[in-house]
CSV table of C-alpha atoms in Angstrom, one decimal:
chain,number,residue,atom,x,y,z
M,296,MET,CA,180.1,39.6,174.1
M,297,LEU,CA,178.5,39.4,170.7
M,298,SER,CA,180.8,36.6,169.5
M,299,SER,CA,180.1,34.5,172.5
M,300,LEU,CA,176.4,34.9,172.1
M,301,LEU,CA,176.5,34.0,168.4
M,302,SER,CA,178.7,30.9,169.0
M,303,ALA,CA,175.8,29.3,170.9
M,304,TYR,CA,173.1,30.2,168.3
M,305,PRO,CA,170.4,28.9,168.0
M,306,ALA,CA,170.5,26.9,171.2
M,307,LYS,CA,171.0,30.2,172.9
M,308,SER,CA,169.5,33.4,171.7
M,309,ALA,CA,171.8,35.8,169.8
M,310,SER,CA,169.8,38.7,171.2
M,311,CYS,CA,171.7,41.6,172.8
M,312,TRP,CA,171.5,45.3,173.5
M,313,LEU,CA,173.4,47.6,171.1
M,314,CYS,CA,174.2,50.8,173.0
M,315,SER,CA,176.9,53.4,173.7
M,316,PHE,CA,178.4,53.4,177.2
M,317,SER,CA,179.2,57.1,176.7
M,318,ASP,CA,175.5,57.8,176.7
M,319,LEU,CA,174.6,55.7,179.7
M,320,PRO,CA,177.7,54.6,181.7
M,321,HIS,CA,175.6,52.4,184.0
M,322,LEU,CA,174.8,50.0,181.2
M,323,SER,CA,178.3,48.5,181.6
M,324,SER,CA,177.5,47.4,185.1
M,325,ILE,CA,174.0,45.8,184.8
M,326,ALA,CA,173.4,42.2,184.0
M,327,VAL,CA,172.2,42.4,180.4
M,328,PRO,CA,174.1,41.4,177.3
M,329,THR,CA,175.4,44.6,175.8
M,330,VAL,CA,177.6,45.6,172.8
M,331,ASN,CA,179.2,49.0,173.1
M,332,CYS,CA,178.8,50.6,169.7
M,333,SER,CA,181.2,53.5,169.7
M,334,SER,CA,180.9,54.2,166.0
M,335,ALA,CA,178.9,53.5,162.8
M,336,SER,CA,181.5,50.9,161.8
M,337,VAL,CA,181.0,49.0,165.0
M,338,VAL,CA,177.2,49.0,164.5
M,339,LYS,CA,177.6,47.7,160.9
M,340,GLN,CA,180.0,45.0,162.1
M,341,ALA,CA,177.6,43.9,164.8
M,342,MET,CA,174.6,43.8,162.4
M,343,SER,CA,176.7,41.9,159.8
M,344,GLN,CA,177.7,39.3,162.4
M,345,ILE,CA,174.0,38.7,163.4
M,346,VAL,CA,172.8,38.5,159.8
M,347,ASN,CA,175.6,36.1,158.8
M,348,THR,CA,174.8,33.9,161.8
M,349,ILE,CA,171.2,33.6,160.8
M,350,GLN,CA,172.2,33.0,157.2
M,351,ASN,CA,174.5,30.1,158.2
M,352,PHE,CA,171.5,28.6,160.1
M,353,CYS,CA,169.3,28.9,157.0
M,354,ASN,CA,172.0,27.3,154.8
M,355,SER,CA,172.0,24.2,157.0
M,356,ASN,CA,168.4,23.9,158.1
M,357,SER,CA,165.1,23.6,156.2
M,358,SER,CA,163.2,25.2,159.0
M,359,ASN,CA,163.0,29.0,159.6
M,360,PRO,CA,165.3,30.4,162.2
M,361,PRO,CA,163.9,31.8,165.5
M,362,ILE,CA,163.2,35.5,165.6
M,363,THR,CA,166.2,37.4,166.8
M,364,TRP,CA,165.4,40.5,169.0
M,365,ILE,CA,168.1,43.2,168.8
M,366,GLY,CA,167.9,45.7,171.6
M,367,VAL,CA,168.8,49.3,171.0
M,368,ILE,CA,169.4,51.8,173.8
M,369,GLY,CA,170.3,55.2,172.4
M,370,GLY,CA,169.3,58.4,170.7
M,371,ASP,CA,168.6,59.3,167.1
M,372,ARG,CA,172.2,59.0,165.9
M,373,LEU,CA,172.5,55.3,167.1
M,374,VAL,CA,169.1,54.4,165.8
M,375,GLY,CA,170.0,55.9,162.5
M,376,GLN,CA,173.2,54.0,162.3
M,377,ILE,CA,171.4,50.7,163.0
M,378,LEU,CA,168.7,51.5,160.5
M,379,ARG,CA,171.3,52.1,157.8
M,380,ALA,CA,173.1,48.9,158.7
M,381,TYR,CA,169.8,47.0,158.6
M,382,VAL,CA,168.9,48.1,155.1
M,383,GLU,CA,172.5,47.5,153.8
M,384,CYS,CA,172.7,44.0,155.4
M,385,LEU,CA,169.4,42.9,154.0
M,386,HIS,CA,169.8,44.6,150.6
M,387,HIS,CA,170.9,41.4,148.9
M,388,LYS,CA,168.5,39.1,150.8
M,389,SER,CA,165.9,38.6,148.2
M,390,SER,CA,163.7,36.3,150.3
M,391,SER,CA,160.8,38.2,152.0
M,392,HIS,CA,161.2,35.8,154.9
M,393,TRP,CA,164.2,37.8,156.1
M,394,LEU,CA,161.8,40.6,157.0
M,395,HIS,CA,160.4,38.4,159.7
M,396,TYR,CA,163.7,37.1,161.2
M,397,LEU,CA,164.6,40.3,163.0
M,398,ARG,CA,162.9,42.5,165.6
M,399,PHE,CA,164.3,45.6,167.2
M,400,ALA,CA,163.5,46.5,170.9
M,401,ILE,CA,164.2,50.2,171.3
M,402,ILE,CA,164.7,52.1,174.5
M,403,PRO,CA,165.1,55.6,173.0
M,404,ALA,CA,166.6,58.7,174.6
M,405,PRO,CA,163.9,61.0,175.9
M,406,HIS,CA,162.8,63.8,173.5
M,407,SER,CA,164.5,62.2,170.6
M,408,LEU,CA,162.7,61.8,167.3
M,409,VAL,CA,162.4,58.1,167.7
M,410,ALA,CA,161.0,58.5,171.2
M,411,LYS,CA,158.3,60.8,169.8
M,412,LEU,CA,157.4,58.1,167.2
M,413,LEU,CA,157.0,55.4,169.9
M,414,GLU,CA,155.6,57.5,172.7
M,415,GLY,CA,152.1,56.5,173.8
M,416,HIS,CA,152.1,53.1,172.1
M,417,ASP,CA,153.2,51.2,175.1
M,418,ALA,CA,152.9,52.5,178.7
M,419,VAL,CA,155.4,49.9,180.0
M,420,LEU,CA,158.0,50.9,177.4
M,421,ASP,CA,157.4,54.6,178.2
M,422,GLN,CA,158.1,53.9,181.9
M,423,LEU,CA,161.2,51.8,181.1
M,424,CYS,CA,162.6,54.7,179.0
M,425,ARG,CA,162.2,57.1,181.9
M,426,ASP,CA,163.7,54.7,184.4
M,427,MET,CA,166.8,54.0,182.2
M,428,TRP,CA,167.5,57.5,181.0
M,429,GLU,CA,166.2,59.9,183.7
M,430,ARG,CA,165.6,58.1,187.0
M,431,TRP,CA,168.3,55.4,187.2
M,432,THR,CA,170.2,57.0,190.1
M,433,GLU,CA,166.9,57.5,192.0
M,434,LEU,CA,165.8,53.8,191.7
M,435,SER,CA,166.2,51.4,194.6
M,436,PRO,CA,168.2,48.2,194.0
M,437,VAL,CA,164.9,46.3,193.8
M,438,GLU,CA,163.6,48.6,191.1
M,439,LYS,CA,166.9,48.4,189.1
M,440,LEU,CA,166.8,44.6,189.3
M,441,ALA,CA,163.2,44.6,188.1
M,442,ASN,CA,164.1,46.7,185.1
M,443,THR,CA,167.1,44.5,184.3
M,444,GLU,CA,164.9,41.4,184.4
M,445,LYS,CA,162.4,43.2,182.1
M,446,MET,CA,165.1,44.0,179.6
M,447,ASN,CA,166.3,40.4,179.5
M,448,ALA,CA,162.8,38.9,179.3
M,449,TRP,CA,162.0,41.3,176.4
M,450,LEU,CA,164.8,39.8,174.3
M,451,THR,CA,164.6,36.2,175.3
M,452,ALA,CA,160.9,35.6,175.7
M,453,GLY,CA,160.0,37.9,172.9
M,454,GLY,CA,158.1,41.2,172.8
M,455,GLY,CA,154.5,42.2,172.3
M,456,ALA,CA,153.0,44.0,169.4
M,457,CYS,CA,155.2,44.9,166.4
M,458,LEU,CA,155.3,48.3,164.8
M,459,ASN,CA,156.5,48.2,161.3
M,460,LEU,CA,157.8,51.8,160.9
M,461,PRO,CA,157.9,52.9,157.2
M,462,ILE,CA,161.4,53.7,155.9
M,463,GLY,CA,161.8,56.8,153.8
M,464,GLU,CA,164.7,57.6,151.6
M,465,ALA,CA,166.7,60.8,151.5
M,466,LEU,CA,169.0,61.2,148.5
M,467,LEU,CA,171.7,63.9,149.1
M,468,GLN,CA,173.8,65.4,146.4
M,469,LEU,CA,176.8,66.8,148.1
M,470,ALA,CA,179.0,69.6,146.7
M,471,ASP,CA,181.9,67.2,146.1
M,472,ALA,CA,179.8,65.3,143.6
M,473,CYS,CA,179.2,62.5,146.1
M,474,ARG,CA,175.7,61.1,146.2
M,475,VAL,CA,174.5,59.6,149.5
M,476,PHE,CA,171.3,57.5,150.1
M,477,VAL,CA,170.1,57.8,153.7
M,478,PRO,CA,167.2,55.9,155.2
M,479,PHE,CA,165.0,57.7,157.7
M,480,LEU,CA,162.1,57.1,160.0
M,481,ALA,CA,160.9,60.5,161.3
M,482,GLU,CA,162.3,63.7,159.9
M,483,VAL,CA,164.4,65.5,157.3
M,484,ARG,CA,164.9,69.2,157.9
M,485,VAL,CA,166.9,72.0,156.3
M,486,GLY,CA,169.3,73.2,158.9
M,487,GLN,CA,170.9,71.3,161.8
M,488,SER,CA,168.8,69.4,164.4
M,489,SER,CA,167.1,71.9,166.7
M,490,GLU,CA,167.6,72.0,170.4
M,491,ASP,CA,163.9,72.8,170.8
M,492,GLU,CA,162.6,69.5,169.6
M,493,ASP,CA,159.1,70.1,170.9
M,494,SER,CA,158.4,72.3,167.9
M,495,PRO,CA,158.2,70.8,164.4
M,496,TYR,CA,158.7,74.3,163.0
M,497,THR,CA,161.9,75.3,164.8
M,498,PHE,CA,164.9,76.1,162.6
M,499,SER,CA,168.2,76.0,164.3
M,500,SER,CA,170.4,78.0,161.9
M,501,PRO,CA,171.8,81.3,163.2
M,502,ARG,CA,169.2,83.8,164.2
M,503,GLY,CA,167.7,85.7,161.3
M,504,LYS,CA,169.1,83.1,158.8
M,505,ILE,CA,167.0,83.0,155.6
M,506,ILE,CA,167.3,80.5,152.8
M,507,LEU,CA,165.9,80.9,149.3
M,508,ILE,CA,164.9,77.4,148.2
M,509,ASN,CA,163.3,75.7,145.2
M,510,LEU,CA,160.8,73.0,146.0
M,511,ALA,CA,159.6,70.0,144.0
M,512,LEU,CA,156.9,67.8,145.3
M,513,SER,CA,154.9,64.9,143.8
M,514,GLY,CA,151.7,63.3,144.9
M,515,SER,CA,152.2,60.1,142.9
M,516,PRO,CA,154.0,57.1,144.5
M,517,PRO,CA,157.6,56.7,143.4
M,518,ASN,CA,157.7,54.5,140.3
M,519,SER,CA,161.0,52.8,141.1
M,520,PRO,CA,162.0,49.2,140.6
M,521,GLN,CA,163.3,46.9,143.3
M,522,VAL,CA,166.9,47.8,142.4
M,523,ARG,CA,167.6,51.5,142.7
M,524,THR,CA,168.1,53.4,139.5
M,525,ASP,CA,170.1,56.2,141.2
M,526,ALA,CA,169.1,59.8,140.7
M,527,HIS,CA,169.5,60.5,137.0
M,528,GLU,CA,165.8,61.6,137.0
M,529,ILE,CA,166.5,64.4,139.4
M,530,ASP,CA,167.1,67.8,137.9
M,531,PRO,CA,167.7,70.6,140.4
M,532,SER,CA,166.2,73.1,137.9
M,533,ASN,CA,163.0,71.1,137.6
M,534,VAL,CA,161.0,72.3,140.5
M,535,SER,CA,157.6,71.1,141.3
M,536,LEU,CA,154.4,70.6,144.9
M,537,VAL,CA,152.0,68.0,145.9
M,538,ASN,CA,148.4,68.4,147.0
M,539,VAL,CA,148.2,71.7,145.0
M,540,ASN,CA,144.5,72.1,146.0
M,541,SER,CA,145.4,72.2,149.7
M,542,MET,CA,148.0,74.9,149.2
M,543,PRO,CA,147.3,78.7,149.1
M,544,SER,CA,146.9,79.7,145.5
M,545,GLN,CA,149.6,82.3,145.8
M,546,ASN,CA,152.2,79.8,147.0
M,547,VAL,CA,152.0,77.2,144.2
M,548,THR,CA,152.1,77.3,140.4
M,549,PRO,CA,150.9,74.0,138.8
M,550,ASN,CA,153.4,72.5,136.4
M,551,SER,CA,150.7,71.3,134.0
M,552,LYS,CA,147.0,71.6,133.6
M,553,LYS,CA,146.9,67.8,133.1
M,554,ASP,CA,148.8,67.0,136.3
M,555,LEU,CA,147.3,68.7,139.3
M,556,SER,CA,149.3,66.5,141.7
M,557,LYS,CA,152.3,68.6,141.0
M,558,GLY,CA,153.2,72.3,141.2
M,559,SER,CA,156.1,74.6,141.7
M,560,MET,CA,157.2,77.0,144.4
M,561,LYS,CA,160.3,79.1,144.8
M,562,ALA,CA,160.3,81.0,148.1
M,563,THR,CA,162.4,82.2,151.1
M,564,PHE,CA,161.8,79.9,154.0
M,565,ARG,CA,162.5,80.3,157.7
M,566,THR,CA,161.8,76.7,158.4
M,567,LEU,CA,161.4,73.6,156.2
M,568,VAL,CA,160.8,70.2,157.7
M,569,ILE,CA,159.7,66.9,156.2
M,570,THR,CA,158.1,64.6,158.8
M,571,ARG,CA,156.2,61.3,159.1
M,572,SER,CA,154.4,59.6,162.0
M,573,CYS,CA,154.7,55.9,162.5
M,574,ASN,CA,151.2,55.2,161.1
M,575,GLN,CA,151.6,57.2,157.9
M,576,HIS,CA,153.1,55.8,154.7
M,577,LEU,CA,153.3,59.3,153.1
M,578,LEU,CA,155.2,62.4,154.2
M,579,SER,CA,154.2,65.8,155.4
M,580,LEU,CA,155.9,69.0,154.5
M,581,ASN,CA,155.9,71.7,157.2
M,582,PHE,CA,157.3,75.2,156.4
M,583,VAL,CA,157.2,78.8,157.4
M,584,LYS,CA,157.9,81.4,154.7
M,585,GLU,CA,159.6,84.7,155.3
M,586,LYS,CA,157.3,87.6,155.2
M,587,ARG,CA,158.0,90.2,152.6
M,588,LYS,CA,157.6,93.0,155.0
M,589,GLU,CA,160.5,91.7,157.2
M,590,LYS,CA,162.7,91.2,154.1
M,591,MET,CA,162.1,94.9,153.1
M,592,LEU,CA,162.9,96.0,156.7
M,593,GLN,CA,166.2,94.1,156.7
M,594,LYS,CA,167.2,95.6,153.4
M,595,LEU,CA,166.6,99.0,155.0
M,596,GLY,CA,168.8,98.1,157.9
M,597,MET,CA,166.1,98.0,160.6
M,598,LYS,CA,166.6,95.6,163.5
M,599,LYS,CA,164.2,92.8,164.2
M,600,GLY,CA,163.3,94.2,167.6
M,601,GLN,CA,161.9,97.4,166.0
M,602,VAL,CA,158.9,95.4,164.6
M,603,SER,CA,156.6,93.1,166.6
M,604,ARG,CA,157.3,89.4,166.0
M,605,SER,CA,153.7,88.6,165.2
M,606,GLU,CA,153.7,91.2,162.4
M,607,ASN,CA,156.8,89.6,160.8
M,608,GLU,CA,155.9,85.9,160.9
M,609,ASN,CA,153.9,83.9,158.5
M,610,PRO,CA,151.8,81.1,159.9
M,611,PRO,CA,153.1,77.6,159.6
M,612,VAL,CA,151.9,75.6,156.6
M,613,GLN,CA,151.5,71.8,156.3
M,614,VAL,CA,151.1,69.9,153.1
M,615,THR,CA,150.2,66.2,153.7
M,616,ALA,CA,150.3,63.1,151.5
M,617,VAL,CA,153.6,63.9,149.9
M,618,SER,CA,155.3,60.9,148.3
M,619,ARG,CA,158.3,62.7,146.8
M,620,LEU,CA,160.0,66.0,147.3
M,621,LEU,CA,163.0,67.7,145.7
M,622,CYS,CA,164.7,70.7,147.3
M,623,SER,CA,167.5,72.8,146.1
M,624,GLY,CA,169.0,76.2,146.8
M,625,ALA,CA,168.1,79.2,144.7
M,626,SER,CA,171.3,78.9,142.7
M,627,LYS,CA,173.7,76.1,141.8
M,628,HIS,CA,176.3,77.8,144.1
M,629,THR,CA,174.0,77.6,147.2
M,630,ASP,CA,174.8,74.8,149.6
M,631,LEU,CA,172.3,73.6,152.2
M,632,THR,CA,172.7,72.0,155.6
M,633,VAL,CA,170.4,69.0,155.9
M,634,SER,CA,169.6,67.0,159.0
M,635,VAL,CA,168.2,63.4,158.5
M,636,ASP,CA,166.8,61.9,161.7
M,637,GLY,CA,169.3,64.0,163.7
M,638,SER,CA,172.4,63.4,161.6
M,639,THR,CA,173.7,66.5,159.9
M,640,TYR,CA,175.1,66.7,156.4
M,641,GLN,CA,176.9,69.8,155.2
M,642,ARG,CA,177.3,71.3,151.8
M,643,VAL,CA,174.3,69.7,150.2
M,644,ARG,CA,173.6,71.0,146.7
M,645,TYR,CA,170.1,69.5,146.5
M,646,PHE,CA,168.2,66.5,148.0
M,647,GLN,CA,165.3,64.3,147.3
M,648,CYS,CA,163.0,62.7,149.9
M,649,SER,CA,160.9,59.7,148.9
M,650,SER,CA,158.2,58.2,151.2
M,651,GLN,CA,159.6,54.7,150.8
M,652,TRP,CA,163.1,53.1,150.6
M,653,GLN,CA,163.7,52.0,147.0
M,654,THR,CA,164.4,48.3,147.8
M,655,HIS,CA,162.3,45.5,149.2
M,656,ILE,CA,163.1,46.7,152.7
M,657,LYS,CA,160.2,49.0,153.2
M,658,SER,CA,159.8,49.0,157.0
M,659,PHE,CA,161.7,48.8,160.3
M,660,PRO,CA,160.2,46.2,162.7
M,661,VAL,CA,160.1,47.6,166.2
M,662,SER,CA,158.9,45.3,169.0
M,663,LEU,CA,156.9,46.7,171.9
M,664,ILE,CA,156.9,45.2,175.4
M,665,SER,CA,153.1,44.8,175.7
M,666,GLN,CA,150.3,44.0,173.3
M,667,GLY,CA,148.8,47.5,173.6
M,668,VAL,CA,149.0,48.2,169.8
M,669,GLY,CA,148.3,46.0,166.9
M,670,PRO,CA,151.0,45.6,164.2
M,671,ILE,CA,151.3,48.1,161.3
M,672,GLY,CA,151.4,46.1,158.1
M,673,LEU,CA,154.6,45.8,156.0
């Protein structure tokens, strides 16, 4: 399907819907151009084909190519694969014009992290998400046809407002000495993705799991060049926290009297989540520390049920305006499980989160259906 669309470009739009038929089997039977992306390699191949087609047009024409709308129907995993393919394909495109050649039309899975980012920005899109994911079998043939026409018009006639979602960077140092750079839009959490996605403070490790973690935060914007310098600056033993003045004094130790934008904290956490909303360029750190009283009781062999939950739990804490964060286990032998926008990575020795991707690709352009929201600047 994609090859046939690209062969007629630019006379015919190269726009299509990237999806997984295993998520929504009915997508294979509706009259919209779809590409079944069963794996990350298929996603990367599809994105490469689209980018190469646009590049061929630029090589033989003095005018700018038309905007190509790429539809996405899927959950956090598929959106994450497409985001990664996007930054990799445009990494070597030095011209800033490339940032305006592509737009993504996303119909996210309900309750996904991406859905939470987009929810409320476009009532038409919110309704289309519900129809495609939750109500399809209940729709009449007329309603199904109307949704199909809406999807086709979205890609061919163009969308409405554009949300330029800031792209963050998670650098993961794995136990096998492999270093992985992962772009993200919404969330990085210690532990696997939670089933209870309504709570930003839910930690999905086994019940009672406690992790002793060193934290390093910075309030200064990352001073990185266009080309990434890798992570030689990162030292797991150098722990430091941003917005020191907004933190309880007993939680944070400033690194230096001269630099109050940094501090240090070593604590046992029940939850640790780094988040960002679509209109924030900096990150937020959300955590719940273990209460000392509960730790003492566990050492004495007492069961959790013997003490009231309210007595054992610390309140959640949020630190805003974080530009960089370093997190490692209490010792060099401690491995972490880290979830980046829903994709889980095991045996992580330490990781760093930065508020912006360290190339010229700083945002992910998401097209809405209506003009309900003005664009967020690149």
